[in-house]
Amino acid sequence: MQVETQVHPMEGLKKMLLRITKVIPPGSSIYYIDYPVYNNGGDLLIMKGAEAFFKDNHIRVAARYSVLDFPDKLTIPNDQIIVLQGGGNFGDLYPVHQKLREKIVKDYPNHRIVLLPQTIFFEKEAEYDRTARIFNAHKDVHLFVRDTLSYGIAAQKFDKCCVYLSPDMAHQLWPILPKSSPGKELLCFFRTDIEKTSEQASFELAGRGDYLDWASLYNRVEKKSIKMIGQMMTKSGVPLPMQAIWGKYSDYLVDKAVKRFSGYRVVQTSRLHGHILSCLMDKPNTLLDNSYGKNSNYYNTWTSGIKSAQLVVKNEA
């Protein structure tokens, strides 16, 4: 009997994140900015992956700021690397986060600035060009993007910056052990917003499995708690350590997602991080695309070699 010694593809993707240490060397001290304080479990997985990456590579986080509590004026020592959260909000669809990103690039011209893996999407070309002018005026910006489409355009637009192709930060969490044995067969973790597709609708018509999305995973009390923590972060003079409280509470929120996914043998999903979480748990999963090809692009770039995962090609549903 032949013993299987091949490294799991997810281990390989985790190791690819080590290329980030070329611009954030082990032993560095950083300011970690724009981490999520809201109920999108995918972004929480990205944050937990980033924090695990910092810890595993001996990178010291000297300070953390979300978009809610970043001050208008902040003195950051010159020896600190400014590291911005990865995800999918780089562009003109999420102006609050984009404005903070651009403010930091403009306000700290003498710092190294590293943007963790992002998907870039601009509806307006003029906005993309405006952002590129801001970034290209900085002498030490390092932009990691997590799909080939973002990379191809960004490499041209940000011609004075260093642009790299990298998997999502959540891969640093590999492996995630299930919390229980599956008691049910199928979880349909489907988008409930404008990014859903006709292929997803045909799966929904089949009526199989249990349906869930990030918005319905967390209950009313949990959503209210998230909102309250966010409101406290925006206020000055609050005696409670809100960052530490959020760190613990977001651990609970991610753990809830892992527990729910653990209860099913198979996952069908149109959420990118429904797919990534399934892969982190080595759980059989089927990925449906979103409206503008983000999911299929990510799969074809990074996760197509994972035997437990497959992509639904359009018009095959």
mmCIF file of C-alpha atoms in Angstrom:
data_model
loop_
_atom_site.group_PDB
_atom_site.id
_atom_site.type_symbol
_atom_site.label_atom_id
_atom_site.label_comp_id
_atom_site.label_asym_id
_atom_site.label_seq_id
_atom_site.Cartn_x
_atom_site.Cartn_y
_atom_site.Cartn_z
ATOM 1 C CA MET A 1 0.000 0.000 0.000
ATOM 2 C CA GLN A 2 1.408 3.353 -1.041
ATOM 3 C CA VAL A 3 1.494 6.052 1.645
ATOM 4 C CA GLU A 4 0.219 9.479 0.565
ATOM 5 C CA THR A 5 2.891 12.061 1.369
ATOM 6 C CA GLN A 6 1.773 14.922 -0.868
ATOM 7 C CA VAL A 7 1.303 18.287 0.843
ATOM 8 C CA HIS A 8 -2.327 19.439 0.946
ATOM 9 C CA PRO A 9 -2.973 22.358 -1.459
ATOM 10 C CA MET A 10 -4.277 24.432 1.454
ATOM 11 C CA GLU A 11 -0.903 24.073 3.175
ATOM 12 C CA GLY A 12 0.697 25.347 -0.007
ATOM 13 C CA LEU A 13 -1.585 28.394 -0.084
ATOM 14 C CA LYS A 14 -0.764 29.148 3.552
ATOM 15 C CA LYS A 15 2.946 29.012 2.733
ATOM 16 C CA MET A 16 2.436 31.427 -0.175
ATOM 17 C CA LEU A 17 1.483 34.087 2.372
ATOM 18 C CA LEU A 18 5.092 34.031 3.554
ATOM 19 C CA ARG A 19 5.988 36.252 0.590
ATOM 20 C CA ILE A 20 4.415 39.073 2.628
ATOM 21 C CA THR A 21 7.342 38.775 5.073
ATOM 22 C CA LYS A 22 9.595 40.225 2.368
ATOM 23 C CA VAL A 23 7.964 43.619 2.984
ATOM 24 C CA ILE A 24 6.923 43.029 6.631
ATOM 25 C CA PRO A 25 9.987 41.163 7.914
ATOM 26 C CA PRO A 26 9.717 38.953 11.027
ATOM 27 C CA GLY A 27 10.436 41.093 14.073
ATOM 28 C CA SER A 28 8.811 44.190 12.544
ATOM 29 C CA SER A 29 6.537 46.465 14.521
ATOM 30 C CA ILE A 30 3.340 47.561 12.769
ATOM 31 C CA TYR A 31 0.209 49.665 12.986
ATOM 32 C CA TYR A 32 -2.691 47.463 11.834
ATOM 33 C CA ILE A 33 -5.477 49.614 10.384
ATOM 34 C CA ASP A 34 -9.037 49.182 9.063
ATOM 35 C CA TYR A 35 -9.861 45.866 10.691
ATOM 36 C CA PRO A 36 -13.605 45.048 10.520
ATOM 37 C CA VAL A 37 -16.089 45.844 13.280
ATOM 38 C CA TYR A 38 -19.270 44.557 11.633
ATOM 39 C CA ASN A 39 -21.121 41.301 11.045
ATOM 40 C CA ASN A 40 -19.545 40.051 7.788
ATOM 41 C CA GLY A 41 -18.048 36.716 8.835
ATOM 42 C CA GLY A 42 -15.828 36.604 5.753
ATOM 43 C CA ASP A 43 -14.055 39.802 6.760
ATOM 44 C CA LEU A 44 -13.750 38.481 10.319
ATOM 45 C CA LEU A 45 -12.008 35.358 8.952
ATOM 46 C CA ILE A 46 -9.613 37.637 7.049
ATOM 47 C CA MET A 47 -8.875 39.574 10.247
ATOM 48 C CA LYS A 48 -8.275 36.399 12.265
ATOM 49 C CA GLY A 49 -5.990 35.125 9.507
ATOM 50 C CA ALA A 50 -4.028 38.386 9.557
ATOM 51 C CA GLU A 51 -3.660 38.294 13.347
ATOM 52 C CA ALA A 52 -2.494 34.654 13.164
ATOM 53 C CA PHE A 53 -0.002 35.624 10.445
ATOM 54 C CA PHE A 54 1.433 38.391 12.626
ATOM 55 C CA LYS A 55 1.758 36.050 15.603
ATOM 56 C CA ASP A 56 3.215 33.144 13.618
ATOM 57 C CA ASN A 57 5.836 35.393 12.009
ATOM 58 C CA HIS A 58 6.796 37.352 15.143
ATOM 59 C CA ILE A 59 5.390 40.638 13.858
ATOM 60 C CA ARG A 60 4.477 42.929 16.747
ATOM 61 C CA VAL A 61 1.239 44.902 16.475
ATOM 62 C CA ALA A 62 2.003 48.175 18.267
ATOM 63 C CA ALA A 63 -1.481 49.622 17.638
ATOM 64 C CA ARG A 64 -4.780 48.690 16.002
ATOM 65 C CA TYR A 65 -7.391 51.015 14.532
ATOM 66 C CA SER A 66 -10.685 50.393 12.751
ATOM 67 C CA VAL A 67 -12.366 52.921 10.458
ATOM 68 C CA LEU A 68 -14.475 53.835 13.509
ATOM 69 C CA ASP A 69 -11.707 54.955 15.858
ATOM 70 C CA PHE A 70 -8.864 56.101 13.587
ATOM 71 C CA PRO A 71 -8.170 59.726 14.644
ATOM 72 C CA ASP A 72 -7.979 62.629 12.184
ATOM 73 C CA LYS A 73 -4.387 63.229 13.193
ATOM 74 C CA LEU A 74 -2.172 60.462 14.509
ATOM 75 C CA THR A 75 1.574 60.525 14.979
ATOM 76 C CA ILE A 76 3.030 57.187 13.910
ATOM 77 C CA PRO A 77 6.732 56.605 14.636
ATOM 78 C CA ASN A 78 8.830 56.300 11.476
ATOM 79 C CA ASP A 79 10.032 52.804 12.364
ATOM 80 C CA GLN A 80 6.458 51.434 12.220
ATOM 81 C CA ILE A 81 5.134 49.743 9.085
ATOM 82 C CA ILE A 82 1.519 50.708 8.357
ATOM 83 C CA VAL A 83 -0.472 47.592 7.432
ATOM 84 C CA LEU A 84 -3.979 47.889 5.996
ATOM 85 C CA GLN A 85 -6.627 45.159 6.227
ATOM 86 C CA GLY A 86 -7.267 42.961 3.189
ATOM 87 C CA GLY A 87 -10.621 41.908 1.760
ATOM 88 C CA GLY A 88 -12.941 43.093 -0.966
ATOM 89 C CA ASN A 89 -13.631 46.759 -0.258
ATOM 90 C CA PHE A 90 -10.861 48.388 -2.319
ATOM 91 C CA GLY A 91 -12.663 50.571 -4.863
ATOM 92 C CA ASP A 92 -15.571 52.977 -5.147
ATOM 93 C CA LEU A 93 -18.312 50.720 -3.721
ATOM 94 C CA TYR A 94 -17.207 51.214 -0.098
ATOM 95 C CA PRO A 95 -16.192 54.906 0.175
ATOM 96 C CA VAL A 96 -15.692 54.976 3.958
ATOM 97 C CA HIS A 97 -12.902 52.394 3.827
ATOM 98 C CA GLN A 98 -11.464 53.763 0.579
ATOM 99 C CA LYS A 99 -11.246 57.302 1.987
ATOM 100 C CA LEU A 100 -9.342 56.044 5.028
ATOM 101 C CA ARG A 101 -6.962 54.106 2.787
ATOM 102 C CA GLU A 102 -6.261 57.163 0.640
ATOM 103 C CA LYS A 103 -5.918 59.443 3.684
ATOM 104 C CA ILE A 104 -3.219 57.186 5.124
ATOM 105 C CA VAL A 105 -1.276 57.059 1.863
ATOM 106 C CA LYS A 106 -1.384 60.888 1.659
ATOM 107 C CA ASP A 107 -0.716 61.613 5.358
ATOM 108 C CA TYR A 108 2.239 59.233 5.857
ATOM 109 C CA PRO A 109 4.580 59.744 2.880
ATOM 110 C CA ASN A 110 7.670 58.520 4.774
ATOM 111 C CA HIS A 111 6.283 55.218 6.067
ATOM 112 C CA ARG A 112 6.192 51.860 4.376
ATOM 113 C CA ILE A 113 2.539 51.051 3.677
ATOM 114 C CA VAL A 114 1.442 47.464 3.027
ATOM 115 C CA LEU A 115 -2.064 46.556 1.856
ATOM 116 C CA LEU A 116 -2.920 42.938 2.631
ATOM 117 C CA PRO A 117 -4.584 40.882 -0.162
ATOM 118 C CA GLN A 118 -7.549 42.704 -1.695
ATOM 119 C CA THR A 119 -9.993 42.319 -4.544
ATOM 120 C CA ILE A 120 -10.121 45.628 -6.419
ATOM 121 C CA PHE A 121 -13.336 46.752 -8.102
ATOM 122 C CA PHE A 122 -14.144 50.245 -9.396
ATOM 123 C CA GLU A 123 -17.404 51.045 -11.163
ATOM 124 C CA LYS A 124 -15.941 54.325 -12.448
ATOM 125 C CA GLU A 125 -12.640 54.360 -14.312
ATOM 126 C CA ALA A 126 -12.076 58.000 -13.313
ATOM 127 C CA GLU A 127 -12.167 56.998 -9.629
ATOM 128 C CA TYR A 128 -9.640 54.229 -10.265
ATOM 129 C CA ASP A 129 -7.320 56.718 -11.972
ATOM 130 C CA ARG A 130 -7.731 59.238 -9.137
ATOM 131 C CA THR A 131 -6.833 56.610 -6.530
ATOM 132 C CA ALA A 132 -3.852 55.493 -8.622
ATOM 133 C CA ARG A 133 -2.479 59.054 -8.687
ATOM 134 C CA ILE A 134 -2.598 59.193 -4.880
ATOM 135 C CA PHE A 135 -0.855 55.836 -4.490
ATOM 136 C CA ASN A 136 1.757 56.478 -7.177
ATOM 137 C CA ALA A 137 2.825 59.679 -5.392
ATOM 138 C CA HIS A 138 4.026 57.547 -2.441
ATOM 139 C CA LYS A 139 7.496 56.028 -2.599
ATOM 140 C CA ASP A 140 6.943 52.862 -0.525
ATOM 141 C CA VAL A 141 3.507 51.297 -1.128
ATOM 142 C CA HIS A 142 3.151 47.507 -1.386
ATOM 143 C CA LEU A 143 -0.210 46.282 -2.665
ATOM 144 C CA PHE A 144 -1.180 42.601 -2.474
ATOM 145 C CA VAL A 145 -4.165 41.542 -4.583
ATOM 146 C CA ARG A 146 -5.941 38.203 -4.360
ATOM 147 C CA ASP A 147 -7.093 37.548 -7.926
ATOM 148 C CA THR A 148 -5.622 37.718 -11.411
ATOM 149 C CA LEU A 149 -8.128 40.273 -12.720
ATOM 150 C CA SER A 150 -7.298 42.755 -9.937
ATOM 151 C CA TYR A 151 -3.598 42.077 -10.412
ATOM 152 C CA GLY A 152 -3.556 42.633 -14.171
ATOM 153 C CA ILE A 153 -5.192 46.055 -13.954
ATOM 154 C CA ALA A 154 -3.502 47.152 -10.712
ATOM 155 C CA ALA A 155 -0.030 46.363 -12.066
ATOM 156 C CA GLN A 156 -0.716 48.868 -14.856
ATOM 157 C CA LYS A 157 -2.527 51.531 -12.835
ATOM 158 C CA PHE A 158 -0.214 51.515 -9.794
ATOM 159 C CA ASP A 159 2.965 51.665 -11.850
ATOM 160 C CA LYS A 160 4.983 53.386 -9.102
ATOM 161 C CA CYS A 161 3.893 50.886 -6.438
ATOM 162 C CA CYS A 162 4.912 47.281 -5.837
ATOM 163 C CA VAL A 163 1.973 45.007 -6.733
ATOM 164 C CA TYR A 164 1.878 41.302 -5.831
ATOM 165 C CA LEU A 165 -0.523 38.391 -6.348
ATOM 166 C CA SER A 166 -1.390 36.581 -3.110
ATOM 167 C CA PRO A 167 -4.058 34.300 -1.597
ATOM 168 C CA ASP A 168 -6.506 35.639 0.970
ATOM 169 C CA MET A 169 -5.242 36.099 4.554
ATOM 170 C CA ALA A 170 -7.815 33.604 5.881
ATOM 171 C CA HIS A 171 -5.612 30.798 4.519
ATOM 172 C CA GLN A 172 -3.285 31.402 7.477
ATOM 173 C CA LEU A 173 -5.953 29.683 9.636
ATOM 174 C CA TRP A 174 -5.385 26.285 7.979
ATOM 175 C CA PRO A 175 -6.339 23.798 9.305
ATOM 176 C CA ILE A 176 -9.592 24.476 11.171
ATOM 177 C CA LEU A 177 -10.833 21.369 12.935
ATOM 178 C CA PRO A 178 -14.601 20.703 12.903
ATOM 179 C CA LYS A 179 -16.409 21.243 16.204
ATOM 180 C CA SER A 180 -18.612 18.188 15.728
ATOM 181 C CA SER A 181 -19.495 15.372 13.339
ATOM 182 C CA PRO A 182 -21.999 16.347 10.618
ATOM 183 C CA GLY A 183 -25.609 15.714 11.602
ATOM 184 C CA LYS A 184 -27.104 17.068 8.371
ATOM 185 C CA GLU A 185 -26.325 16.646 4.680
ATOM 186 C CA LEU A 186 -26.372 20.023 2.891
ATOM 187 C CA LEU A 187 -25.821 23.664 3.857
ATOM 188 C CA CYS A 188 -26.693 26.219 1.168
ATOM 189 C CA PHE A 189 -24.647 29.243 2.204
ATOM 190 C CA PHE A 190 -25.976 31.648 -0.410
ATOM 191 C CA ARG A 191 -25.762 35.367 -1.007
ATOM 192 C CA THR A 192 -28.971 37.278 -0.362
ATOM 193 C CA ASP A 193 -27.889 40.522 -2.040
ATOM 194 C CA ILE A 194 -27.584 41.965 -5.561
ATOM 195 C CA GLU A 195 -24.535 39.782 -6.313
ATOM 196 C CA LYS A 196 -26.627 36.588 -6.516
ATOM 197 C CA THR A 197 -26.946 35.023 -9.984
ATOM 198 C CA SER A 198 -29.477 33.050 -12.029
ATOM 199 C CA GLU A 199 -27.363 29.930 -11.404
ATOM 200 C CA GLN A 200 -27.881 30.395 -7.673
ATOM 201 C CA ALA A 201 -31.610 30.894 -8.233
ATOM 202 C CA SER A 202 -31.817 27.520 -10.020
ATOM 203 C CA PHE A 203 -30.130 25.841 -7.033
ATOM 204 C CA GLU A 204 -32.628 27.543 -4.712
ATOM 205 C CA LEU A 205 -35.545 26.218 -6.784
ATOM 206 C CA ALA A 206 -34.321 22.682 -6.118
ATOM 207 C CA GLY A 207 -35.284 23.279 -2.483
ATOM 208 C CA ARG A 208 -32.597 21.037 -1.000
ATOM 209 C CA GLY A 209 -30.681 21.700 2.205
ATOM 210 C CA ASP A 210 -30.743 24.447 4.837
ATOM 211 C CA TYR A 211 -30.295 28.068 3.742
ATOM 212 C CA LEU A 212 -28.044 30.586 5.471
ATOM 213 C CA ASP A 213 -25.990 33.742 4.831
ATOM 214 C CA TRP A 214 -23.793 35.899 7.048
ATOM 215 C CA ALA A 215 -26.779 38.148 7.772
ATOM 216 C CA SER A 216 -28.879 35.229 9.036
ATOM 217 C CA LEU A 217 -26.027 33.387 10.803
ATOM 218 C CA TYR A 218 -25.900 36.013 13.551
ATOM 219 C CA ASN A 219 -29.046 36.618 15.583
ATOM 220 C CA ARG A 220 -30.616 39.891 16.666
ATOM 221 C CA VAL A 221 -28.793 40.019 20.014
ATOM 222 C CA GLU A 222 -25.427 39.367 18.379
ATOM 223 C CA LYS A 223 -26.009 42.048 15.729
ATOM 224 C CA LYS A 224 -27.044 44.502 18.436
ATOM 225 C CA SER A 225 -23.869 43.675 20.399
ATOM 226 C CA ILE A 226 -21.709 44.285 17.320
ATOM 227 C CA LYS A 227 -23.405 47.637 16.735
ATOM 228 C CA MET A 228 -22.979 48.630 20.381
ATOM 229 C CA ILE A 229 -19.255 47.781 20.373
ATOM 230 C CA GLY A 230 -18.840 49.847 17.198
ATOM 231 C CA GLN A 231 -20.646 52.806 18.745
ATOM 232 C CA MET A 232 -18.454 52.628 21.852
ATOM 233 C CA MET A 233 -15.341 52.661 19.661
ATOM 234 C CA THR A 234 -16.383 55.967 18.091
ATOM 235 C CA LYS A 235 -16.622 57.680 21.487
ATOM 236 C CA SER A 236 -13.638 59.192 23.265
ATOM 237 C CA GLY A 237 -13.026 58.654 26.951
ATOM 238 C CA VAL A 238 -14.652 55.220 27.143
ATOM 239 C CA PRO A 239 -12.967 53.430 30.092
ATOM 240 C CA LEU A 240 -13.511 49.936 28.663
ATOM 241 C CA PRO A 241 -10.831 48.298 26.455
ATOM 242 C CA MET A 242 -13.078 48.111 23.376
ATOM 243 C CA GLN A 243 -10.425 46.661 21.052
ATOM 244 C CA ALA A 244 -9.803 43.759 23.424
ATOM 245 C CA ILE A 245 -13.546 43.236 23.912
ATOM 246 C CA TRP A 246 -14.052 43.148 20.137
ATOM 247 C CA GLY A 247 -11.138 40.731 19.760
ATOM 248 C CA LYS A 248 -12.837 38.255 22.099
ATOM 249 C CA TYR A 249 -16.328 38.790 20.711
ATOM 250 C CA SER A 250 -15.171 38.378 17.111
ATOM 251 C CA ASP A 251 -13.513 35.086 18.176
ATOM 252 C CA TYR A 252 -16.968 33.987 19.315
ATOM 253 C CA LEU A 253 -18.560 35.082 16.017
ATOM 254 C CA VAL A 254 -16.023 33.155 13.915
ATOM 255 C CA ASP A 255 -16.407 30.133 16.198
ATOM 256 C CA LYS A 256 -20.167 30.236 15.620
ATOM 257 C CA ALA A 257 -19.603 30.003 11.862
ATOM 258 C CA VAL A 258 -17.224 27.044 12.312
ATOM 259 C CA LYS A 259 -19.768 25.263 14.541
ATOM 260 C CA ARG A 260 -22.559 25.778 12.016
ATOM 261 C CA PHE A 261 -20.451 24.549 9.076
ATOM 262 C CA SER A 262 -19.334 21.563 11.169
ATOM 263 C CA GLY A 263 -22.932 20.362 11.343
ATOM 264 C CA TYR A 264 -23.132 19.617 7.602
ATOM 265 C CA ARG A 265 -21.417 17.066 5.413
ATOM 266 C CA VAL A 266 -21.480 19.227 2.260
ATOM 267 C CA VAL A 267 -21.624 22.989 1.588
ATOM 268 C CA GLN A 268 -22.923 24.784 -1.488
ATOM 269 C CA THR A 269 -22.035 28.470 -1.447
ATOM 270 C CA SER A 270 -21.947 31.666 -3.451
ATOM 271 C CA ARG A 271 -19.949 33.400 -0.702
ATOM 272 C CA LEU A 272 -16.192 33.443 -1.290
ATOM 273 C CA HIS A 273 -15.502 32.902 2.404
ATOM 274 C CA GLY A 274 -18.158 30.220 2.602
ATOM 275 C CA HIS A 275 -15.906 28.437 0.120
ATOM 276 C CA ILE A 276 -12.653 29.357 1.893
ATOM 277 C CA LEU A 277 -14.016 28.345 5.319
ATOM 278 C CA SER A 278 -15.145 24.997 3.869
ATOM 279 C CA CYS A 279 -11.669 24.485 2.412
ATOM 280 C CA LEU A 280 -10.045 25.437 5.731
ATOM 281 C CA MET A 281 -12.149 22.664 7.321
ATOM 282 C CA ASP A 282 -11.430 20.308 4.375
ATOM 283 C CA LYS A 283 -15.180 19.973 3.894
ATOM 284 C CA PRO A 284 -16.658 19.033 0.492
ATOM 285 C CA ASN A 285 -18.033 22.199 -1.100
ATOM 286 C CA THR A 286 -19.422 23.519 -4.354
ATOM 287 C CA LEU A 287 -18.770 27.164 -5.281
ATOM 288 C CA LEU A 288 -21.212 29.219 -7.335
ATOM 289 C CA ASP A 289 -20.057 32.463 -8.893
ATOM 290 C CA ASN A 290 -21.182 35.916 -7.828
ATOM 291 C CA SER A 291 -22.448 38.535 -10.274
ATOM 292 C CA TYR A 292 -19.067 39.860 -11.444
ATOM 293 C CA GLY A 293 -16.845 36.783 -11.436
ATOM 294 C CA LYS A 294 -14.987 37.264 -8.149
ATOM 295 C CA ASN A 295 -15.580 33.709 -6.956
ATOM 296 C CA SER A 296 -14.662 31.916 -10.172
ATOM 297 C CA ASN A 297 -11.567 34.080 -10.590
ATOM 298 C CA TYR A 298 -10.411 33.245 -7.062
ATOM 299 C CA TYR A 299 -11.113 29.536 -7.541
ATOM 300 C CA ASN A 300 -9.256 29.382 -10.857
ATOM 301 C CA THR A 301 -6.300 31.265 -9.365
ATOM 302 C CA TRP A 302 -5.934 29.445 -6.033
ATOM 303 C CA THR A 303 -8.317 26.661 -5.033
ATOM 304 C CA SER A 304 -8.964 24.619 -8.198
ATOM 305 C CA GLY A 305 -6.424 22.010 -7.013
ATOM 306 C CA ILE A 306 -8.396 21.186 -3.859
ATOM 307 C CA LYS A 307 -10.113 17.827 -4.373
ATOM 308 C CA SER A 308 -12.954 18.555 -1.946
ATOM 309 C CA ALA A 309 -13.957 21.742 -3.813
ATOM 310 C CA GLN A 310 -15.514 22.310 -7.206
ATOM 311 C CA LEU A 311 -16.790 25.287 -9.183
ATOM 312 C CA VAL A 312 -20.193 25.405 -10.848
ATOM 313 C CA VAL A 313 -19.551 26.647 -14.373
ATOM 314 C CA LYS A 314 -22.241 28.955 -15.731
ATOM 315 C CA ASN A 315 -25.154 27.296 -17.517
ATOM 316 C CA GLU A 316 -24.241 23.893 -16.054
ATOM 317 C CA ALA A 317 -26.441 24.235 -12.973
#
